[in-house]
Amino acid sequence: MTFYRDGIRLPELGRFTDHDGYDGVFLDVPGAGSHLELTTGGNHAAPEPHPETLLVLYLDTQEQLDEIAARIAESETTPANPYWRRNARAFADPDGYQVLLTIRTDRATGPARPS
């Protein structure tokens, strides 16, 4: 959770503890009209990260991307997909899942699409 809250700086909206054996936190994704819910607990193992299981965050400016990248630089990795190798910077979260940071290119039509 600290990777997302303190490293990427997604604002914490709320949290819960011991809800049917689970703890969790809600993090805002600014400008997206949505949030992430991260949970721990239960009686099952976490799934293995897959190279194509990605969280892609589209940022408004290169300065925003550089600022976040500086905070989480020690976890930088290389994405499997050649498109993302050219168009984003990838970081592994503490569970090994990749978070990609890229720049939103066209506000009228949304984020850049793979070709």
Tab-separated table of N, CA, C and O in Angstrom:
chain	number	residue	atom	x	y	z
A	1	MET	N	0.821	-1.196	0.000
A	1	MET	CA	0.000	0.000	0.000
A	1	MET	C	0.858	1.250	0.000
A	1	MET	O	0.514	2.211	-0.655
A	2	THR	N	1.983	1.220	0.698
A	2	THR	CA	2.829	2.417	0.737
A	2	THR	C	3.416	2.733	-0.631
A	2	THR	O	3.649	3.894	-0.938
A	3	PHE	N	3.662	1.719	-1.462
A	3	PHE	CA	4.151	1.949	-2.823
A	3	PHE	C	3.184	2.862	-3.571
A	3	PHE	O	3.585	3.821	-4.213
A	4	TYR	N	1.903	2.554	-3.483
A	4	TYR	CA	0.888	3.329	-4.209
A	4	TYR	C	0.568	4.657	-3.525
A	4	TYR	O	0.408	5.672	-4.192
A	5	ARG	N	0.475	4.636	-2.210
A	5	ARG	CA	0.123	5.867	-1.486
A	5	ARG	C	1.297	6.829	-1.404
A	5	ARG	O	1.165	8.013	-1.703
A	6	ASP	N	2.461	6.342	-0.984
A	6	ASP	CA	3.600	7.227	-0.749
A	6	ASP	C	4.508	7.375	-1.971
A	6	ASP	O	5.082	8.435	-2.184
A	7	GLY	N	4.639	6.298	-2.768
A	7	GLY	CA	5.500	6.357	-3.938
A	7	GLY	C	4.820	7.030	-5.112
A	7	GLY	O	5.299	8.022	-5.651
A	8	ILE	N	3.678	6.500	-5.503
A	8	ILE	CA	2.939	7.094	-6.625
A	8	ILE	C	2.121	8.289	-6.151
A	8	ILE	O	1.807	9.179	-6.922
A	9	ARG	N	1.820	8.322	-4.885
A	9	ARG	CA	1.046	9.389	-4.235
A	9	ARG	C	-0.416	9.417	-4.656
A	9	ARG	O	-0.990	10.478	-4.901
A	10	LEU	N	-1.018	8.226	-4.683
A	10	LEU	CA	-2.465	8.159	-4.838
A	10	LEU	C	-3.068	8.448	-3.470
A	10	LEU	O	-2.719	7.794	-2.486
A	11	PRO	N	-3.951	9.434	-3.376
A	11	PRO	CA	-4.497	9.821	-2.074
A	11	PRO	C	-5.346	8.715	-1.439
A	11	PRO	O	-6.158	8.076	-2.107
A	12	GLU	N	-5.128	8.502	-0.151
A	12	GLU	CA	-5.914	7.523	0.592
A	12	GLU	C	-7.300	8.091	0.876
A	12	GLU	O	-7.439	9.172	1.431
A	13	LEU	N	-8.331	7.328	0.515
A	13	LEU	CA	-9.712	7.733	0.741
A	13	LEU	C	-10.292	7.127	2.007
A	13	LEU	O	-11.177	7.688	2.625
A	14	GLY	N	-9.811	5.953	2.366
A	14	GLY	CA	-10.328	5.266	3.539
A	14	GLY	C	-9.685	3.907	3.657
A	14	GLY	O	-8.910	3.486	2.810
A	15	ARG	N	-10.027	3.227	4.760
A	15	ARG	CA	-9.459	1.906	5.007
A	15	ARG	C	-10.392	1.114	5.899
A	15	ARG	O	-11.296	1.674	6.511
A	16	PHE	N	-10.153	-0.185	5.959
A	16	PHE	CA	-10.911	-1.041	6.863
A	16	PHE	C	-9.984	-2.129	7.402
A	16	PHE	O	-8.976	-2.464	6.796
A	17	THR	N	-10.341	-2.638	8.583
A	17	THR	CA	-9.567	-3.722	9.199
A	17	THR	C	-10.519	-4.812	9.663
A	17	THR	O	-11.637	-4.551	10.109
A	18	ASP	N	-10.053	-6.030	9.522
A	18	ASP	CA	-10.750	-7.233	9.968
A	18	ASP	C	-12.218	-7.268	9.542
A	18	ASP	O	-13.112	-7.535	10.336
A	19	HIS	N	-12.457	-7.018	8.280
A	19	HIS	CA	-13.795	-7.163	7.720
A	19	HIS	C	-13.878	-8.568	7.142
A	19	HIS	O	-13.351	-8.843	6.065
A	20	ASP	N	-14.457	-9.485	7.887
A	20	ASP	CA	-14.516	-10.896	7.508
A	20	ASP	C	-13.123	-11.456	7.213
A	20	ASP	O	-12.928	-12.247	6.290
A	21	GLY	N	-12.138	-11.023	8.001
A	21	GLY	CA	-10.782	-11.530	7.855
A	21	GLY	C	-9.905	-10.767	6.881
A	21	GLY	O	-8.786	-11.186	6.585
A	22	TYR	N	-10.377	-9.648	6.364
A	22	TYR	CA	-9.615	-8.861	5.399
A	22	TYR	C	-9.363	-7.449	5.918
A	22	TYR	O	-10.200	-6.881	6.620
A	23	ASP	N	-8.220	-6.922	5.531
A	23	ASP	CA	-7.875	-5.516	5.742
A	23	ASP	C	-7.755	-4.884	4.360
A	23	ASP	O	-7.378	-5.555	3.388
A	24	GLY	N	-8.024	-3.596	4.267
A	24	GLY	CA	-7.915	-2.956	2.968
A	24	GLY	C	-7.809	-1.459	3.049
A	24	GLY	O	-8.018	-0.847	4.096
A	25	VAL	N	-7.463	-0.884	1.918
A	25	VAL	CA	-7.343	0.560	1.785
A	25	VAL	C	-7.914	0.962	0.428
A	25	VAL	O	-7.826	0.208	-0.540
A	26	PHE	N	-8.536	2.139	0.388
A	26	PHE	CA	-9.065	2.715	-0.844
A	26	PHE	C	-8.178	3.887	-1.227
A	26	PHE	O	-7.942	4.784	-0.410
A	27	LEU	N	-7.688	3.885	-2.470
A	27	LEU	CA	-6.830	4.957	-2.970
A	27	LEU	C	-7.484	5.607	-4.179
A	27	LEU	O	-7.950	4.923	-5.092
A	28	ASP	N	-7.502	6.932	-4.190
A	28	ASP	CA	-8.080	7.696	-5.295
A	28	ASP	C	-7.149	7.646	-6.500
A	28	ASP	O	-5.927	7.657	-6.357
A	29	VAL	N	-7.729	7.577	-7.683
A	29	VAL	CA	-6.986	7.743	-8.931
A	29	VAL	C	-7.451	9.089	-9.488
A	29	VAL	O	-8.471	9.167	-10.167
A	30	PRO	N	-6.734	10.173	-9.156
A	30	PRO	CA	-7.202	11.517	-9.513
A	30	PRO	C	-7.525	11.666	-10.999
A	30	PRO	O	-6.786	11.185	-11.857
A	31	GLY	N	-8.663	12.292	-11.253
A	31	GLY	CA	-9.083	12.567	-12.614
A	31	GLY	C	-9.728	11.385	-13.322
A	31	GLY	O	-10.192	11.515	-14.445
A	32	ALA	N	-9.768	10.223	-12.690
A	32	ALA	CA	-10.300	9.033	-13.347
A	32	ALA	C	-11.732	8.716	-12.935
A	32	ALA	O	-12.391	7.904	-13.564
A	33	GLY	N	-12.204	9.328	-11.860
A	33	GLY	CA	-13.540	9.006	-11.373
A	33	GLY	C	-13.616	7.594	-10.818
A	33	GLY	O	-14.680	6.987	-10.818
A	34	SER	N	-12.485	7.073	-10.362
A	34	SER	CA	-12.458	5.725	-9.806
A	34	SER	C	-11.395	5.644	-8.721
A	34	SER	O	-10.659	6.602	-8.488
A	35	HIS	N	-11.342	4.494	-8.069
A	35	HIS	CA	-10.322	4.305	-7.048
A	35	HIS	C	-9.831	2.859	-7.069
A	35	HIS	O	-10.455	1.987	-7.675
A	36	LEU	N	-8.694	2.637	-6.430
A	36	LEU	CA	-8.154	1.292	-6.245
A	36	LEU	C	-8.494	0.833	-4.843
A	36	LEU	O	-8.403	1.603	-3.898
A	37	GLU	N	-8.850	-0.413	-4.718
A	37	GLU	CA	-9.021	-1.021	-3.399
A	37	GLU	C	-7.985	-2.134	-3.310
A	37	GLU	O	-7.980	-3.060	-4.127
A	38	LEU	N	-7.098	-2.038	-2.351
A	38	LEU	CA	-6.070	-3.041	-2.123
A	38	LEU	C	-6.394	-3.761	-0.834
A	38	LEU	O	-6.643	-3.120	0.194
A	39	THR	N	-6.420	-5.087	-0.878
A	39	THR	CA	-6.792	-5.871	0.297
A	39	THR	C	-5.741	-6.927	0.614
A	39	THR	O	-4.979	-7.359	-0.250
A	40	THR	N	-5.730	-7.330	1.871
A	40	THR	CA	-4.918	-8.454	2.337
A	40	THR	C	-5.794	-9.307	3.228
A	40	THR	O	-6.778	-8.828	3.797
A	41	GLY	N	-5.422	-10.570	3.356
A	41	GLY	CA	-6.154	-11.467	4.239
A	41	GLY	C	-6.693	-12.661	3.490
A	41	GLY	O	-6.342	-12.922	2.349
A	42	GLY	N	-7.559	-13.391	4.156
A	42	GLY	CA	-8.133	-14.592	3.560
A	42	GLY	C	-7.211	-15.788	3.724
A	42	GLY	O	-6.094	-15.677	4.220
A	43	ASN	N	-7.676	-16.925	3.282
A	43	ASN	CA	-6.937	-18.172	3.438
A	43	ASN	C	-6.421	-18.704	2.110
A	43	ASN	O	-6.441	-19.912	1.866
A	44	HIS	N	-5.977	-17.845	1.249
A	44	HIS	CA	-5.494	-18.271	-0.060
A	44	HIS	C	-4.218	-17.513	-0.403
A	44	HIS	O	-3.971	-16.429	0.102
A	45	ALA	N	-3.419	-18.122	-1.256
A	45	ALA	CA	-2.175	-17.485	-1.687
A	45	ALA	C	-2.472	-16.433	-2.753
A	45	ALA	O	-3.429	-16.564	-3.516
A	46	ALA	N	-1.650	-15.424	-2.791
A	46	ALA	CA	-1.779	-14.406	-3.835
A	46	ALA	C	-1.376	-15.013	-5.177
A	46	ALA	O	-0.519	-15.895	-5.233
A	47	PRO	N	-1.989	-14.561	-6.276
A	47	PRO	CA	-1.613	-15.086	-7.585
A	47	PRO	C	-0.212	-14.606	-7.982
A	47	PRO	O	0.264	-13.576	-7.507
A	48	GLU	N	0.426	-15.374	-8.848
A	48	GLU	CA	1.736	-14.979	-9.368
A	48	GLU	C	1.552	-13.846	-10.365
A	48	GLU	O	0.646	-13.887	-11.199
A	49	PRO	N	2.413	-12.826	-10.305
A	49	PRO	CA	2.336	-11.747	-11.297
A	49	PRO	C	2.597	-12.293	-12.705
A	49	PRO	O	3.402	-13.201	-12.886
A	50	HIS	N	1.908	-11.759	-13.670
A	50	HIS	CA	2.085	-12.119	-15.073
A	50	HIS	C	2.590	-10.881	-15.811
A	50	HIS	O	2.159	-9.768	-15.503
A	51	PRO	N	3.478	-11.032	-16.790
A	51	PRO	CA	4.043	-9.860	-17.475
A	51	PRO	C	3.016	-8.996	-18.197
A	51	PRO	O	3.298	-7.851	-18.521
A	52	GLU	N	1.837	-9.528	-18.462
A	52	GLU	CA	0.812	-8.733	-19.141
A	52	GLU	C	-0.297	-8.281	-18.202
A	52	GLU	O	-1.306	-7.745	-18.649
A	53	THR	N	-0.136	-8.488	-16.910
A	53	THR	CA	-1.083	-7.956	-15.933
A	53	THR	C	-0.524	-6.614	-15.485
A	53	THR	O	0.404	-6.545	-14.691
A	54	LEU	N	-1.090	-5.543	-16.030
A	54	LEU	CA	-0.525	-4.207	-15.870
A	54	LEU	C	-1.549	-3.244	-15.297
A	54	LEU	O	-2.736	-3.346	-15.591
A	55	LEU	N	-1.065	-2.313	-14.518
A	55	LEU	CA	-1.845	-1.142	-14.140
A	55	LEU	C	-1.180	0.016	-14.867
A	55	LEU	O	-0.004	0.306	-14.624
A	56	VAL	N	-1.897	0.637	-15.801
A	56	VAL	CA	-1.339	1.733	-16.592
A	56	VAL	C	-1.938	3.033	-16.079
A	56	VAL	O	-3.156	3.196	-16.062
A	57	LEU	N	-1.075	3.931	-15.642
A	57	LEU	CA	-1.511	5.243	-15.168
A	57	LEU	C	-1.102	6.285	-16.199
A	57	LEU	O	0.079	6.417	-16.536
A	58	TYR	N	-2.095	7.002	-16.703
A	58	TYR	CA	-1.874	8.047	-17.699
A	58	TYR	C	-1.755	9.378	-16.981
A	58	TYR	O	-2.677	9.792	-16.276
A	59	LEU	N	-0.623	10.025	-17.169
A	59	LEU	CA	-0.337	11.289	-16.494
A	59	LEU	C	-0.431	12.440	-17.482
A	59	LEU	O	-0.325	12.248	-18.701
A	60	ASP	N	-0.608	13.651	-16.955
A	60	ASP	CA	-0.777	14.816	-17.808
A	60	ASP	C	0.534	15.379	-18.339
A	60	ASP	O	0.561	15.919	-19.436
A	61	THR	N	1.615	15.269	-17.564
A	61	THR	CA	2.864	15.906	-17.975
A	61	THR	C	4.067	15.003	-17.735
A	61	THR	O	4.037	14.115	-16.873
A	62	GLN	N	5.118	15.270	-18.473
A	62	GLN	CA	6.375	14.553	-18.269
A	62	GLN	C	6.923	14.855	-16.877
A	62	GLN	O	7.528	13.997	-16.247
A	63	GLU	N	6.693	16.063	-16.382
A	63	GLU	CA	7.157	16.424	-15.046
A	63	GLU	C	6.507	15.548	-13.985
A	63	GLU	O	7.172	15.108	-13.037
A	64	GLN	N	5.203	15.287	-14.113
A	64	GLN	CA	4.527	14.393	-13.170
A	64	GLN	C	5.136	12.999	-13.224
A	64	GLN	O	5.402	12.394	-12.180
A	65	LEU	N	5.354	12.501	-14.423
A	65	LEU	CA	5.931	11.168	-14.582
A	65	LEU	C	7.317	11.112	-13.942
A	65	LEU	O	7.620	10.193	-13.190
A	66	ASP	N	8.152	12.099	-14.233
A	66	ASP	CA	9.510	12.123	-13.686
A	66	ASP	C	9.513	12.198	-12.164
A	66	ASP	O	10.340	11.563	-11.499
A	67	GLU	N	8.584	12.959	-11.602
A	67	GLU	CA	8.485	13.104	-10.146
A	67	GLU	C	8.148	11.765	-9.484
A	67	GLU	O	8.771	11.368	-8.498
A	68	ILE	N	7.172	11.064	-10.042
A	68	ILE	CA	6.796	9.757	-9.497
A	68	ILE	C	7.937	8.766	-9.691
A	68	ILE	O	8.304	8.033	-8.766
A	69	ALA	N	8.503	8.744	-10.887
A	69	ALA	CA	9.589	7.807	-11.195
A	69	ALA	C	10.758	7.978	-10.234
A	69	ALA	O	11.379	6.994	-9.816
A	70	ALA	N	11.074	9.202	-9.849
A	70	ALA	CA	12.177	9.442	-8.918
A	70	ALA	C	11.896	8.808	-7.554
A	70	ALA	O	12.816	8.314	-6.899
A	71	ARG	N	10.618	8.804	-7.130
A	71	ARG	CA	10.273	8.236	-5.824
A	71	ARG	C	10.295	6.707	-5.821
A	71	ARG	O	10.506	6.101	-4.783
A	72	ILE	N	10.041	6.079	-6.971
A	72	ILE	CA	9.950	4.616	-7.017
A	72	ILE	C	11.025	4.010	-7.917
A	72	ILE	O	10.924	2.846	-8.327
A	73	ALA	N	12.080	4.754	-8.177
A	73	ALA	CA	13.113	4.358	-9.145
A	73	ALA	C	13.725	2.998	-8.871
A	73	ALA	O	14.072	2.270	-9.805
A	74	GLU	N	13.860	2.620	-7.608
A	74	GLU	CA	14.517	1.348	-7.284
A	74	GLU	C	13.737	0.143	-7.798
A	74	GLU	O	14.276	-0.954	-7.893
A	75	SER	N	12.484	0.322	-8.156
A	75	SER	CA	11.684	-0.810	-8.628
A	75	SER	C	11.469	-0.787	-10.143
A	75	SER	O	10.635	-1.539	-10.659
A	76	GLU	N	12.246	0.039	-10.870
A	76	GLU	CA	12.047	0.119	-12.322
A	76	GLU	C	12.355	-1.230	-12.971
A	76	GLU	O	13.277	-1.935	-12.580
A	77	THR	N	11.552	-1.576	-13.964
A	77	THR	CA	11.679	-2.849	-14.662
A	77	THR	C	11.410	-2.619	-16.149
A	77	THR	O	11.197	-1.493	-16.569
A	78	THR	N	11.421	-3.669	-16.928
A	78	THR	CA	11.192	-3.566	-18.370
A	78	THR	C	9.921	-4.316	-18.723
A	78	THR	O	9.805	-5.514	-18.432
A	79	PRO	N	8.962	-3.652	-19.369
A	79	PRO	CA	7.735	-4.345	-19.752
A	79	PRO	C	7.991	-5.363	-20.874
A	79	PRO	O	8.893	-5.182	-21.689
A	80	ALA	N	7.174	-6.408	-20.923
A	80	ALA	CA	7.294	-7.428	-21.971
A	80	ALA	C	6.825	-6.889	-23.325
A	80	ALA	O	7.406	-7.207	-24.355
A	81	ASN	N	5.800	-6.066	-23.322
A	81	ASN	CA	5.193	-5.568	-24.550
A	81	ASN	C	6.064	-4.469	-25.166
A	81	ASN	O	6.344	-3.459	-24.517
A	82	PRO	N	6.481	-4.626	-26.433
A	82	PRO	CA	7.337	-3.619	-27.068
A	82	PRO	C	6.704	-2.219	-27.123
A	82	PRO	O	7.407	-1.221	-27.028
A	83	TYR	N	5.367	-2.169	-27.264
A	83	TYR	CA	4.694	-0.865	-27.278
A	83	TYR	C	4.981	-0.107	-25.987
A	83	TYR	O	5.335	1.069	-26.000
A	84	TRP	N	4.848	-0.799	-24.848
A	84	TRP	CA	5.067	-0.137	-23.562
A	84	TRP	C	6.540	0.148	-23.315
A	84	TRP	O	6.879	1.112	-22.637
A	85	ARG	N	7.436	-0.661	-23.869
A	85	ARG	CA	8.870	-0.346	-23.750
A	85	ARG	C	9.173	0.990	-24.423
A	85	ARG	O	10.029	1.735	-23.974
A	86	ARG	N	8.448	1.302	-25.504
A	86	ARG	CA	8.661	2.567	-26.227
A	86	ARG	C	7.903	3.734	-25.609
A	86	ARG	O	8.304	4.890	-25.772
A	87	ASN	N	6.786	3.470	-24.950
A	87	ASN	CA	5.866	4.547	-24.590
A	87	ASN	C	5.569	4.707	-23.110
A	87	ASN	O	4.661	5.463	-22.756
A	88	ALA	N	6.289	4.008	-22.259
A	88	ALA	CA	6.020	4.116	-20.820
A	88	ALA	C	7.270	3.740	-20.047
A	88	ALA	O	8.230	3.209	-20.605
A	89	ARG	N	7.232	4.037	-18.776
A	89	ARG	CA	8.234	3.527	-17.827
A	89	ARG	C	7.511	2.572	-16.910
A	89	ARG	O	6.388	2.841	-16.466
A	90	ALA	N	8.136	1.427	-16.637
A	90	ALA	CA	7.507	0.369	-15.855
A	90	ALA	C	8.204	0.216	-14.514
A	90	ALA	O	9.431	0.320	-14.419
A	91	PHE	N	7.394	-0.076	-13.491
A	91	PHE	CA	7.885	-0.267	-12.130
A	91	PHE	C	7.154	-1.461	-11.535
A	91	PHE	O	5.962	-1.637	-11.765
A	92	ALA	N	7.870	-2.262	-10.762
A	92	ALA	CA	7.251	-3.402	-10.090
A	92	ALA	C	6.789	-2.974	-8.706
A	92	ALA	O	7.558	-2.385	-7.946
A	93	ASP	N	5.530	-3.271	-8.395
A	93	ASP	CA	5.060	-2.988	-7.040
A	93	ASP	C	5.623	-4.065	-6.107
A	93	ASP	O	6.283	-5.003	-6.563
A	94	PRO	N	5.424	-3.957	-4.804
A	94	PRO	CA	6.011	-4.933	-3.869
A	94	PRO	C	5.587	-6.383	-4.106
A	94	PRO	O	6.289	-7.299	-3.697
A	95	ASP	N	4.464	-6.607	-4.792
A	95	ASP	CA	4.028	-7.966	-5.102
A	95	ASP	C	4.538	-8.445	-6.458
A	95	ASP	O	4.253	-9.571	-6.862
A	96	GLY	N	5.262	-7.584	-7.180
A	96	GLY	CA	5.817	-7.954	-8.470
A	96	GLY	C	4.959	-7.595	-9.667
A	96	GLY	O	5.319	-7.882	-10.808
A	97	TYR	N	3.817	-6.958	-9.437
A	97	TYR	CA	2.964	-6.526	-10.548
A	97	TYR	C	3.505	-5.232	-11.142
A	97	TYR	O	4.010	-4.370	-10.414
A	98	GLN	N	3.372	-5.090	-12.460
A	98	GLN	CA	3.908	-3.906	-13.115
A	98	GLN	C	2.912	-2.758	-13.134
A	98	GLN	O	1.737	-2.941	-13.431
A	99	VAL	N	3.430	-1.580	-12.812
A	99	VAL	CA	2.704	-0.327	-12.925
A	99	VAL	C	3.420	0.466	-14.001
A	99	VAL	O	4.636	0.671	-13.927
A	100	LEU	N	2.673	0.881	-15.025
A	100	LEU	CA	3.254	1.651	-16.119
A	100	LEU	C	2.840	3.104	-15.987
A	100	LEU	O	1.675	3.408	-15.723
A	101	LEU	N	3.801	3.976	-16.179
A	101	LEU	CA	3.544	5.411	-16.184
A	101	LEU	C	3.740	5.910	-17.602
A	101	LEU	O	4.787	5.670	-18.214
A	102	THR	N	2.743	6.582	-18.126
A	102	THR	CA	2.822	7.127	-19.473
A	102	THR	C	2.098	8.465	-19.508
A	102	THR	O	1.389	8.821	-18.568
A	103	ILE	N	2.288	9.193	-20.583
A	103	ILE	CA	1.679	10.514	-20.726
A	103	ILE	C	0.406	10.395	-21.558
A	103	ILE	O	0.402	9.769	-22.617
A	104	ARG	N	-0.652	11.008	-21.079
A	104	ARG	CA	-1.901	11.110	-21.842
A	104	ARG	C	-1.603	12.007	-23.035
A	104	ARG	O	-1.104	13.111	-22.871
A	105	THR	N	-1.922	11.519	-24.231
A	105	THR	CA	-1.528	12.270	-25.423
A	105	THR	C	-2.624	13.107	-26.038
A	105	THR	O	-2.335	14.067	-26.730
A	106	ASP	N	-3.878	12.750	-25.847
A	106	ASP	CA	-4.957	13.502	-26.486
A	106	ASP	C	-6.174	13.509	-25.571
A	106	ASP	O	-6.873	12.521	-25.463
A	107	ARG	N	-6.418	14.617	-24.939
A	107	ARG	CA	-7.520	14.707	-23.986
A	107	ARG	C	-8.884	14.492	-24.657
A	107	ARG	O	-9.816	14.007	-24.048
A	108	ALA	N	-9.018	14.861	-25.946
A	108	ALA	CA	-10.315	14.731	-26.619
A	108	ALA	C	-10.661	13.264	-26.875
A	108	ALA	O	-11.816	12.870	-26.777
A	109	THR	N	-9.680	12.438	-27.194
A	109	THR	CA	-9.980	11.054	-27.527
A	109	THR	C	-9.489	10.069	-26.497
A	109	THR	O	-9.657	8.878	-26.652
A	110	GLY	N	-8.862	10.556	-25.443
A	110	GLY	CA	-8.377	9.662	-24.409
A	110	GLY	C	-6.915	9.319	-24.591
A	110	GLY	O	-6.201	9.946	-25.358
A	111	PRO	N	-6.463	8.273	-23.902
A	111	PRO	CA	-5.055	7.907	-23.938
A	111	PRO	C	-4.644	7.351	-25.296
A	111	PRO	O	-5.473	6.909	-26.082
A	112	ALA	N	-3.340	7.350	-25.534
A	112	ALA	CA	-2.795	6.751	-26.732
A	112	ALA	C	-3.163	5.270	-26.752
A	112	ALA	O	-3.214	4.626	-25.722
A	113	ARG	N	-3.413	4.746	-27.915
A	113	ARG	CA	-3.767	3.338	-28.072
A	113	ARG	C	-2.625	2.596	-28.766
A	113	ARG	O	-1.996	3.147	-29.663
A	114	PRO	N	-2.391	1.339	-28.379
A	114	PRO	CA	-1.364	0.553	-29.068
A	114	PRO	C	-1.679	0.428	-30.551
A	114	PRO	O	-2.830	0.338	-30.931
A	115	SER	N	-0.638	0.433	-31.361
A	115	SER	CA	-0.859	0.292	-32.806
A	115	SER	C	-0.597	-1.124	-33.261
A	115	SER	O	-0.111	-1.942	-32.567
